[in-house]
PDB file of C-alpha atoms in Angstrom:
ATOM      1  CA  MET A  52     -15.132  35.976  39.990  1.00 42.00           C
ATOM      2  CA  LYS A  53     -13.327  32.923  41.349  1.00 44.00           C
ATOM      3  CA  HIS A  54     -11.333  31.856  38.276  1.00 43.00           C
ATOM      4  CA  PRO A  55     -10.412  34.907  36.192  1.00 42.00           C
ATOM      5  CA  ALA A  56      -7.415  33.160  34.607  1.00 43.00           C
ATOM      6  CA  LEU A  57      -9.525  30.190  33.484  1.00 37.00           C
ATOM      7  CA  LEU A  58     -12.229  32.474  32.082  1.00 38.00           C
ATOM      8  CA  GLY A  59      -9.558  34.427  30.249  1.00 44.00           C
ATOM      9  CA  ILE A  60      -8.229  31.251  28.602  1.00 37.00           C
ATOM     10  CA  VAL A  61     -11.737  30.169  27.567  1.00 35.00           C
ATOM     11  CA  ALA A  62     -12.474  33.612  26.136  1.00 37.00           C
ATOM     12  CA  ALA A  63      -9.201  33.572  24.202  1.00 37.00           C
ATOM     13  CA  LEU A  64     -10.025  30.187  22.678  1.00 35.00           C
ATOM     14  CA  LEU A  65     -13.512  31.297  21.696  1.00 34.00           C
ATOM     15  CA  LEU A  66     -12.195  34.475  20.119  1.00 36.00           C
ATOM     16  CA  SER A  67      -9.147  32.936  18.460  1.00 38.00           C
ATOM     17  CA  GLY A  68      -9.238  33.514  14.731  1.00 38.00           C
ATOM     18  CA  VAL A  69     -11.690  36.459  14.831  1.00 35.00           C
ATOM     19  CA  CYS A  70      -8.957  38.707  13.479  1.00 35.00           C
ATOM     20  CA  SER A  71      -7.351  35.913  11.491  1.00 38.00           C
ATOM     21  CA  THR A  72      -6.476  36.731   7.896  1.00 39.00           C
ATOM     22  CA  TYR A  73      -6.701  33.126   6.770  1.00 42.00           C
ATOM     23  CA  ALA A  74      -9.384  31.610   8.989  1.00 43.00           C
ATOM     24  CA  ALA A  75     -12.029  34.357   9.106  1.00 46.00           C
ATOM     25  CA  ASP A  76     -12.633  34.937   5.390  1.00 71.00           C
ATOM     26  CA  SER A  77     -15.211  33.044   3.370  1.00 87.00           C
ATOM     27  CA  TYR A  78     -13.688  31.452   0.281  1.00 91.00           C
ATOM     28  CA  TRP A  79     -13.885  28.660  -2.262  1.00 94.00           C
ATOM     29  CA  TYR A  80     -11.123  26.070  -2.262  1.00 94.00           C
ATOM     30  CA  THR A  81     -10.044  22.983  -4.141  1.00 95.00           C
ATOM     31  CA  GLY A  82      -7.883  20.125  -2.973  1.00 95.00           C
ATOM     32  CA  VAL A  83      -6.030  17.135  -4.314  1.00 94.00           C
ATOM     33  CA  GLY A  84      -4.378  14.409  -2.311  1.00 93.00           C
ATOM     34  CA  ALA A  85      -3.098  10.873  -2.045  1.00 92.00           C
ATOM     35  CA  GLY A  86      -3.318   8.431   0.788  1.00 89.00           C
ATOM     36  CA  TYR A  87      -3.238   4.904   2.098  1.00 81.00           C
ATOM     37  CA  SER A  88      -6.572   3.124   2.046  1.00 82.00           C
ATOM     38  CA  ARG A  89      -7.936  -0.050   3.581  1.00 74.00           C
ATOM     39  CA  GLY A  90     -10.764  -2.400   2.596  1.00 65.00           C
ATOM     40  CA  GLY A  91     -11.740  -5.781   4.137  1.00 53.00           C
ATOM     41  CA  ALA A  92     -14.356  -8.141   2.625  1.00 44.00           C
ATOM     42  CA  ALA A  93     -13.088 -11.720   2.859  1.00 40.00           C
ATOM     43  CA  ILE A  94     -11.690 -14.131   5.433  1.00 41.00           C
ATOM     44  CA  GLU A  95      -8.548 -14.871   3.434  1.00 55.00           C
ATOM     45  CA  ARG A  96      -6.834 -11.721   2.331  1.00 49.00           C
ATOM     46  CA  LYS A  97      -3.849 -11.192   0.101  1.00 58.00           C
ATOM     47  CA  LYS A  98      -3.847  -7.434  -0.400  1.00 63.00           C
ATOM     48  CA  ASP A  99      -5.882  -5.419   2.067  1.00 65.00           C
ATOM     49  CA  PHE A 100      -4.214  -1.985   1.663  1.00 73.00           C
ATOM     50  CA  ASP A 101      -3.526   0.206  -1.378  1.00 75.00           C
ATOM     51  CA  GLY A 102      -2.826   3.757  -2.454  1.00 81.00           C
ATOM     52  CA  GLY A 103      -5.812   6.062  -2.842  1.00 89.00           C
ATOM     53  CA  PHE A 104      -6.557   9.363  -4.548  1.00 91.00           C
ATOM     54  CA  LYS A 105      -8.885  12.239  -3.642  1.00 95.00           C
ATOM     55  CA  GLY A 106     -10.037  15.453  -5.329  1.00 96.00           C
ATOM     56  CA  SER A 107     -12.338  17.951  -3.615  1.00 97.00           C
ATOM     57  CA  LEU A 108     -14.154  21.238  -4.035  1.00 97.00           C
ATOM     58  CA  GLY A 109     -15.341  23.158  -0.999  1.00 97.00           C
ATOM     59  CA  TYR A 110     -16.674  26.445   0.296  1.00 97.00           C
ATOM     60  CA  GLN A 111     -15.562  27.871   3.652  1.00 94.00           C
ATOM     61  CA  ILE A 112     -18.804  29.478   4.831  1.00 95.00           C
ATOM     62  CA  ASN A 113     -17.197  31.119   7.861  1.00 93.00           C
ATOM     63  CA  ARG A 114     -14.289  30.355  10.160  1.00 90.00           C
ATOM     64  CA  ASN A 115     -16.178  27.451  11.792  1.00 94.00           C
ATOM     65  CA  TRP A 116     -18.030  25.718   8.930  1.00 95.00           C
ATOM     66  CA  ALA A 117     -17.344  24.528   5.401  1.00 96.00           C
ATOM     67  CA  ALA A 118     -19.250  22.405   2.885  1.00 97.00           C
ATOM     68  CA  GLU A 119     -17.404  20.035   0.565  1.00 98.00           C
ATOM     69  CA  VAL A 120     -17.906  17.619  -2.306  1.00 98.00           C
ATOM     70  CA  SER A 121     -15.167  15.093  -3.118  1.00 97.00           C
ATOM     71  CA  TYR A 122     -14.340  12.298  -5.523  1.00 97.00           C
ATOM     72  CA  VAL A 123     -12.370   9.402  -4.050  1.00 95.00           C
ATOM     73  CA  SER A 124     -10.650   6.348  -5.507  1.00 92.00           C
ATOM     74  CA  LEU A 125      -9.726   3.924  -2.754  1.00 87.00           C
ATOM     75  CA  GLY A 126      -7.457   1.790  -4.907  1.00 80.00           C
ATOM     76  CA  ASN A 127      -7.502  -1.920  -5.710  1.00 79.00           C
ATOM     77  CA  PHE A 128      -7.684  -4.787  -3.229  1.00 75.00           C
ATOM     78  CA  GLU A 129      -7.008  -8.437  -3.971  1.00 72.00           C
ATOM     79  CA  TYR A 130      -8.445 -11.496  -2.280  1.00 71.00           C
ATOM     80  CA  ALA A 131      -7.135 -14.989  -2.966  1.00 72.00           C
ATOM     81  CA  TYR A 132      -8.595 -18.435  -2.206  1.00 69.00           C
ATOM     82  CA  GLU A 133      -6.657 -21.589  -3.016  1.00 69.00           C
ATOM     83  CA  ALA A 134      -7.924 -25.166  -3.394  1.00 69.00           C
ATOM     84  CA  GLY A 135      -6.523 -28.113  -5.320  1.00 68.00           C
ATOM     85  CA  GLY A 136      -3.596 -26.059  -6.558  1.00 70.00           C
ATOM     86  CA  VAL A 137      -5.887 -23.520  -8.230  1.00 69.00           C
ATOM     87  CA  THR A 138      -6.200 -19.973  -6.911  1.00 71.00           C
ATOM     88  CA  GLN A 139      -9.336 -17.896  -7.220  1.00 71.00           C
ATOM     89  CA  GLN A 140      -8.438 -14.200  -7.299  1.00 74.00           C
ATOM     90  CA  ASP A 141     -10.962 -11.449  -6.600  1.00 73.00           C
ATOM     91  CA  PHE A 142      -9.887  -7.938  -7.585  1.00 76.00           C
ATOM     92  CA  TYR A 143     -11.904  -5.352  -5.675  1.00 78.00           C
ATOM     93  CA  LYS A 144     -12.064  -1.630  -6.547  1.00 85.00           C
ATOM     94  CA  VAL A 145     -13.975   1.186  -4.812  1.00 88.00           C
ATOM     95  CA  THR A 146     -14.654   4.732  -6.041  1.00 93.00           C
ATOM     96  CA  GLY A 147     -17.283   7.248  -5.022  1.00 94.00           C
ATOM     97  CA  TRP A 148     -18.557  10.757  -4.295  1.00 97.00           C
ATOM     98  CA  GLY A 149     -18.693  12.285  -0.838  1.00 97.00           C
ATOM     99  CA  PHE A 150     -20.845  15.202   0.329  1.00 98.00           C
ATOM    100  CA  SER A 151     -19.986  16.523   3.772  1.00 98.00           C
ATOM    101  CA  ALA A 152     -20.119  19.332   6.295  1.00 98.00           C
ATOM    102  CA  VAL A 153     -16.731  20.299   7.730  1.00 98.00           C
ATOM    103  CA  PRO A 154     -16.765  21.895  11.212  1.00 97.00           C
ATOM    104  CA  THR A 155     -13.521  23.816  11.756  1.00 96.00           C
ATOM    105  CA  VAL A 156     -11.773  25.116  14.873  1.00 96.00           C
ATOM    106  CA  PRO A 157      -9.032  27.686  14.041  1.00 95.00           C
ATOM    107  CA  PHE A 158      -6.217  27.995  16.594  1.00 95.00           C
ATOM    108  CA  THR A 159      -3.904  30.462  14.827  1.00 93.00           C
ATOM    109  CA  ASN A 160      -3.913  32.549  11.655  1.00 87.00           C
ATOM    110  CA  ASN A 161      -3.023  29.506   9.587  1.00 92.00           C
ATOM    111  CA  PHE A 162      -3.567  26.352  11.673  1.00 97.00           C
ATOM    112  CA  SER A 163      -6.883  24.635  12.415  1.00 96.00           C
ATOM    113  CA  LEU A 164      -8.434  21.300  13.289  1.00 98.00           C
ATOM    114  CA  PHE A 165     -11.540  20.015  11.534  1.00 98.00           C
ATOM    115  CA  GLY A 166     -14.065  17.213  11.524  1.00 97.00           C
ATOM    116  CA  ARG A 167     -16.183  15.756   8.759  1.00 98.00           C
ATOM    117  CA  PHE A 168     -19.626  14.165   8.532  1.00 97.00           C
ATOM    118  CA  GLY A 169     -21.851  13.453   5.563  1.00 98.00           C
ATOM    119  CA  VAL A 170     -22.697  10.729   3.038  1.00 97.00           C
ATOM    120  CA  PHE A 171     -20.637   8.657   0.618  1.00 97.00           C
ATOM    121  CA  PHE A 172     -22.078   7.297  -2.621  1.00 96.00           C
ATOM    122  CA  SER A 173     -19.824   4.397  -3.571  1.00 93.00           C
ATOM    123  CA  GLN A 174     -19.403   2.258  -6.647  1.00 90.00           C
ATOM    124  CA  THR A 175     -17.770  -1.107  -5.989  1.00 86.00           C
ATOM    125  CA  ARG A 176     -16.534  -3.401  -8.767  1.00 84.00           C
ATOM    126  CA  ILE A 177     -15.094  -6.881  -8.544  1.00 79.00           C
ATOM    127  CA  THR A 178     -13.411  -9.058 -11.183  1.00 76.00           C
ATOM    128  CA  VAL A 179     -13.022 -12.788 -10.465  1.00 73.00           C
ATOM    129  CA  HIS A 180     -10.330 -15.035 -11.945  1.00 68.00           C
ATOM    130  CA  ASN A 181     -10.820 -18.819 -11.733  1.00 66.00           C
ATOM    131  CA  PRO A 182     -14.171 -18.629  -9.920  1.00 61.00           C
ATOM    132  CA  GLY A 183     -14.850 -21.581  -7.637  1.00 61.00           C
ATOM    133  CA  THR A 184     -11.129 -22.465  -7.881  1.00 55.00           C
ATOM    134  CA  VAL A 185     -11.791 -23.911 -11.343  1.00 59.00           C
ATOM    135  CA  ILE A 186      -9.554 -22.771 -14.190  1.00 67.00           C
ATOM    136  CA  SER A 187     -11.837 -20.836 -16.514  1.00 67.00           C
ATOM    137  CA  ASN A 188     -12.388 -17.462 -18.084  1.00 64.00           C
ATOM    138  CA  ASN A 189     -12.805 -14.391 -15.922  1.00 66.00           C
ATOM    139  CA  ILE A 190     -16.261 -13.515 -14.642  1.00 65.00           C
ATOM    140  CA  PRO A 191     -17.354 -10.108 -16.011  1.00 63.00           C
ATOM    141  CA  ASN A 192     -17.226  -7.250 -13.545  1.00 69.00           C
ATOM    142  CA  PHE A 193     -19.866  -7.265 -10.827  1.00 76.00           C
ATOM    143  CA  GLN A 194     -20.838  -3.777  -9.743  1.00 81.00           C
ATOM    144  CA  THR A 195     -22.729  -2.510  -6.686  1.00 84.00           C
ATOM    145  CA  ASP A 196     -23.779   1.034  -5.786  1.00 88.00           C
ATOM    146  CA  ASN A 197     -24.186   1.873  -2.124  1.00 89.00           C
ATOM    147  CA  THR A 198     -24.719   4.806   0.255  1.00 93.00           C
ATOM    148  CA  SER A 199     -22.980   5.035   3.625  1.00 94.00           C
ATOM    149  CA  PHE A 200     -22.137   7.549   6.344  1.00 95.00           C
ATOM    150  CA  LEU A 201     -18.916   9.526   5.856  1.00 97.00           C
ATOM    151  CA  THR A 202     -16.985  10.712   8.907  1.00 97.00           C
ATOM    152  CA  GLY A 203     -13.487  11.966   9.501  1.00 97.00           C
ATOM    153  CA  PHE A 204     -11.108  14.377  11.225  1.00 97.00           C
ATOM    154  CA  GLY A 205      -7.823  16.111  10.530  1.00 98.00           C
ATOM    155  CA  ALA A 206      -5.640  19.198  10.658  1.00 98.00           C
ATOM    156  CA  GLN A 207      -4.806  21.858   8.082  1.00 97.00           C
ATOM    157  CA  TYR A 208      -2.071  24.466   7.803  1.00 97.00           C
ATOM    158  CA  PHE A 209      -1.901  27.376   5.342  1.00 96.00           C
ATOM    159  CA  PHE A 210       1.602  28.371   4.266  1.00 96.00           C
ATOM    160  CA  ASN A 211       0.292  31.661   2.887  1.00 94.00           C
ATOM    161  CA  ILE A 212      -3.067  33.237   2.083  1.00 90.00           C
ATOM    162  CA  ASP A 213      -3.738  30.909  -0.875  1.00 93.00           C
ATOM    163  CA  THR A 214      -1.978  27.574  -0.320  1.00 96.00           C
ATOM    164  CA  GLY A 215      -2.203  25.013   2.457  1.00 96.00           C
ATOM    165  CA  MET A 216      -1.918  21.357   3.408  1.00 97.00           C
ATOM    166  CA  ARG A 217      -4.263  18.893   5.092  1.00 97.00           C
ATOM    167  CA  ILE A 218      -3.695  15.602   6.850  1.00 97.00           C
ATOM    168  CA  GLU A 219      -6.855  13.650   7.554  1.00 97.00           C
ATOM    169  CA  TYR A 220      -8.498  10.310   8.226  1.00 96.00           C
ATOM    170  CA  GLU A 221     -11.808   9.431   6.578  1.00 96.00           C
ATOM    171  CA  ASN A 222     -14.115   6.525   7.351  1.00 94.00           C
ATOM    172  CA  PHE A 223     -16.333   5.731   4.353  1.00 93.00           C
ATOM    173  CA  GLY A 224     -18.366   3.096   6.163  1.00 89.00           C
ATOM    174  CA  LYS A 225     -19.476  -0.156   4.534  1.00 85.00           C
ATOM    175  CA  VAL A 226     -19.228  -0.371   0.744  1.00 83.00           C
ATOM    176  CA  GLY A 227     -20.363  -3.101  -1.618  1.00 76.00           C
ATOM    177  CA  ASN A 228     -23.054  -5.741  -1.127  1.00 72.00           C
ATOM    178  CA  ALA A 229     -22.866  -9.355   0.041  1.00 66.00           C
ATOM    179  CA  PHE A 230     -26.502 -10.392  -0.303  1.00 63.00           C
ATOM    180  CA  CYS A 231     -26.847 -11.649  -3.877  1.00 60.00           C
ATOM    181  CA  ALA A 232     -25.153 -14.179  -6.179  1.00 55.00           C
ATOM    182  CA  THR A 233     -23.604 -11.487  -8.371  1.00 57.00           C
ATOM    183  CA  CYS A 234     -22.703  -9.025  -5.616  1.00 60.00           C
ATOM    184  CA  THR A 235     -19.272  -7.680  -4.809  1.00 61.00           C
ATOM    185  CA  GLY A 236     -19.055  -8.548  -1.126  1.00 65.00           C
ATOM    186  CA  ARG A 237     -18.953  -6.128   1.796  1.00 69.00           C
ATOM    187  CA  ALA A 238     -15.962  -4.023   2.868  1.00 74.00           C
ATOM    188  CA  ASN A 239     -15.182  -1.484   5.572  1.00 81.00           C
ATOM    189  CA  ALA A 240     -13.366   1.356   3.805  1.00 86.00           C
ATOM    190  CA  GLY A 241     -11.132   4.078   5.221  1.00 90.00           C
ATOM    191  CA  MET A 242      -8.234   6.254   4.119  1.00 93.00           C
ATOM    192  CA  VAL A 243      -5.459   8.380   5.624  1.00 94.00           C
ATOM    193  CA  SER A 244      -4.409  11.100   3.176  1.00 95.00           C
ATOM    194  CA  ILE A 245      -2.237  14.178   2.675  1.00 96.00           C
ATOM    195  CA  ASN A 246      -3.873  16.908   0.589  1.00 97.00           C
ATOM    196  CA  ALA A 247      -2.760  20.170  -0.990  1.00 97.00           C
ATOM    197  CA  ILE A 248      -5.385  22.934  -0.607  1.00 96.00           C
ATOM    198  CA  PHE A 249      -5.725  25.955  -2.903  1.00 96.00           C
ATOM    199  CA  LYS A 250      -8.033  28.949  -2.351  1.00 94.00           C
ATOM    200  CA  PHE A 251      -9.569  30.718  -5.321  1.00 91.00           C
TER     201      PHE A 251
END
């Protein structure tokens, strides 16, 4: 055997977490978090970032796989167009449900890295003030439902057997619709968040 040290390191990585109290057990968990989200749908932007919120429910099937459902509010984005001294303001809001598989790689008893892939069912709403840069009443909310790929990655750390913390980035893909007169416009949505995780 030419590289016993290298093989030993590989074996240790593959076996890490087998005796782990926190990583090896199957369990249900719930999470709640807040983050900084981004959406971009127009050439002229006034407010492209906002605070977001996330709640999730998941099941850790084994130390390497979990399944999760989440509800996400990506906040409110504002787009402004000005002409002739009149400003048209578009207020853009995105919420939705995510369903994802979460591959997990435990490194210690309480620390692991994870990925995320699945689908995101979004609901996008837009309210327009002064449409066409003409002073007038607001246009009633336009609403578009859409489905996109959900991907992400992050790290989690458990302080004890029941409570932990996650930091992650999620890419919700394209939300909204730009192909009709009463559509909301298209946006690329993503969020960086910090989440508290609780086993039960």
